[in-house]
mmCIF file of C-alpha atoms in Angstrom:
data_model
loop_
_atom_site.group_PDB
_atom_site.id
_atom_site.type_symbol
_atom_site.label_atom_id
_atom_site.label_comp_id
_atom_site.label_asym_id
_atom_site.label_seq_id
_atom_site.Cartn_x
_atom_site.Cartn_y
_atom_site.Cartn_z
ATOM 1 C CA MET A 8 17.660 -24.921 24.953
ATOM 2 C CA GLY A 9 19.364 -22.002 26.764
ATOM 3 C CA TYR A 10 18.488 -18.978 24.343
ATOM 4 C CA GLN A 11 18.387 -16.052 26.689
ATOM 5 C CA LEU A 12 16.888 -13.208 24.500
ATOM 6 C CA SER A 13 19.078 -10.025 23.535
ATOM 7 C CA PHE A 14 18.200 -6.793 23.080
ATOM 8 C CA ASN A 15 21.747 -5.076 22.586
ATOM 9 C CA GLN A 16 21.003 -5.579 18.569
ATOM 10 C CA ILE A 17 17.718 -3.309 19.057
ATOM 11 C CA TRP A 18 19.431 -0.731 21.006
ATOM 12 C CA ARG A 19 22.242 -0.261 19.149
ATOM 13 C CA ASN A 20 20.127 0.459 15.769
ATOM 14 C CA PHE A 21 16.860 2.333 17.986
ATOM 15 C CA ASP A 22 17.816 5.089 15.585
ATOM 16 C CA LYS A 23 17.154 2.856 12.306
ATOM 17 C CA LEU A 24 14.260 0.844 13.785
ATOM 18 C CA ILE A 25 12.127 4.867 14.680
ATOM 19 C CA ASP A 26 13.486 5.485 11.219
ATOM 20 C CA GLY A 27 11.743 2.759 9.320
ATOM 21 C CA VAL A 28 8.301 3.661 11.432
ATOM 22 C CA ILE A 29 8.448 7.066 10.211
ATOM 23 C CA LEU A 30 8.726 6.638 7.113
ATOM 24 C CA SER A 31 6.146 3.695 7.458
ATOM 25 C CA VAL A 32 3.126 6.475 9.260
ATOM 26 C CA GLU A 33 4.863 8.678 6.139
ATOM 27 C CA LEU A 34 3.476 6.693 3.254
ATOM 28 C CA ALA A 35 0.492 5.340 4.843
ATOM 29 C CA ILE A 36 -0.769 8.534 5.178
ATOM 30 C CA ILE A 37 0.202 9.597 1.974
ATOM 31 C CA ALA A 38 -1.510 5.994 0.215
ATOM 32 C CA ILE A 39 -4.360 6.714 2.479
ATOM 33 C CA LEU A 40 -5.088 10.405 0.699
ATOM 34 C CA ILE A 41 -3.996 9.067 -2.125
ATOM 35 C CA GLY A 42 -6.951 6.344 -1.536
ATOM 36 C CA ALA A 43 -9.242 9.372 -0.550
ATOM 37 C CA VAL A 44 -8.930 11.724 -3.490
ATOM 38 C CA ILE A 45 -9.456 8.635 -6.045
ATOM 39 C CA GLY A 46 -12.516 7.671 -4.155
ATOM 40 C CA LEU A 47 -14.029 10.959 -4.188
ATOM 41 C CA VAL A 48 -13.081 11.578 -8.286
ATOM 42 C CA LEU A 49 -14.541 8.008 -9.467
ATOM 43 C CA ALA A 50 -17.335 8.471 -6.296
ATOM 44 C CA VAL A 51 -18.189 12.152 -8.768
ATOM 45 C CA ILE A 52 -17.701 10.672 -11.941
ATOM 46 C CA TYR A 53 -19.957 7.711 -11.364
ATOM 47 C CA VAL A 54 -22.655 10.180 -10.225
ATOM 48 C CA SER A 55 -22.875 12.124 -12.654
ATOM 49 C CA SER A 56 -22.118 10.298 -15.993
ATOM 50 C CA GLY A 57 -23.596 7.701 -17.982
ATOM 51 C CA ARG A 58 -24.840 4.192 -17.930
ATOM 52 C CA VAL A 59 -21.542 3.160 -20.341
ATOM 53 C CA VAL A 60 -18.755 4.760 -17.410
ATOM 54 C CA ARG A 61 -20.770 3.599 -14.177
ATOM 55 C CA ALA A 62 -20.007 0.375 -15.711
ATOM 56 C CA ILE A 63 -16.308 0.592 -16.169
ATOM 57 C CA ILE A 64 -16.106 2.279 -12.242
ATOM 58 C CA SER A 65 -17.675 -0.377 -11.283
ATOM 59 C CA ALA A 66 -15.752 -3.177 -13.222
ATOM 60 C CA TYR A 67 -13.027 -0.900 -11.884
ATOM 61 C CA VAL A 68 -14.605 -1.109 -7.732
ATOM 62 C CA GLU A 69 -15.265 -4.878 -7.968
ATOM 63 C CA PHE A 70 -11.290 -5.839 -9.090
ATOM 64 C CA ILE A 71 -10.028 -4.145 -6.527
ATOM 65 C CA ARG A 72 -12.064 -4.639 -4.091
ATOM 66 C CA ASN A 73 -11.468 -8.484 -4.792
ATOM 67 C CA VAL A 74 -8.349 -9.243 -5.641
ATOM 68 C CA PRO A 75 -6.358 -9.304 -2.709
ATOM 69 C CA LEU A 76 -3.635 -6.654 -1.743
ATOM 70 C CA LEU A 77 -0.791 -9.151 -1.519
ATOM 71 C CA LEU A 78 -0.750 -9.875 -5.309
ATOM 72 C CA LEU A 79 -1.314 -6.589 -6.270
ATOM 73 C CA VAL A 80 1.579 -6.051 -4.253
ATOM 74 C CA CYS A 81 3.719 -8.323 -6.019
ATOM 75 C CA LEU A 82 2.112 -7.446 -9.208
ATOM 76 C CA VAL A 83 3.266 -4.261 -8.473
ATOM 77 C CA PHE A 84 6.734 -4.893 -7.208
ATOM 78 C CA TYR A 85 7.891 -7.439 -10.182
ATOM 79 C CA GLY A 86 5.333 -6.349 -13.132
ATOM 80 C CA LEU A 87 5.982 -2.974 -13.002
ATOM 81 C CA PRO A 88 9.377 -2.737 -14.088
ATOM 82 C CA THR A 89 9.226 -5.367 -16.933
ATOM 83 C CA VAL A 90 6.853 -3.214 -17.937
ATOM 84 C CA VAL A 91 8.076 0.561 -17.594
ATOM 85 C CA ASP A 92 11.739 -0.521 -18.124
ATOM 86 C CA ILE A 93 13.515 1.985 -15.110
#
């Protein structure tokens, strides 16, 4: 096999690659902030509420923790557009 690795395409589209990296970091920061806010709100509600609300919050947390992330991503990507008619 005489395959030769060429970086010409990468260097030609390097600006798009950097834009993609920046977008990924921005989305990660936004997701972390949203997750922290949801977690903090649920923790405060969990501590200061009754048995039924604690059970609901515990079920939500266990569902999110035990379902594989890829399954949730596929569910949101394919399932949400069918529910919300976009």
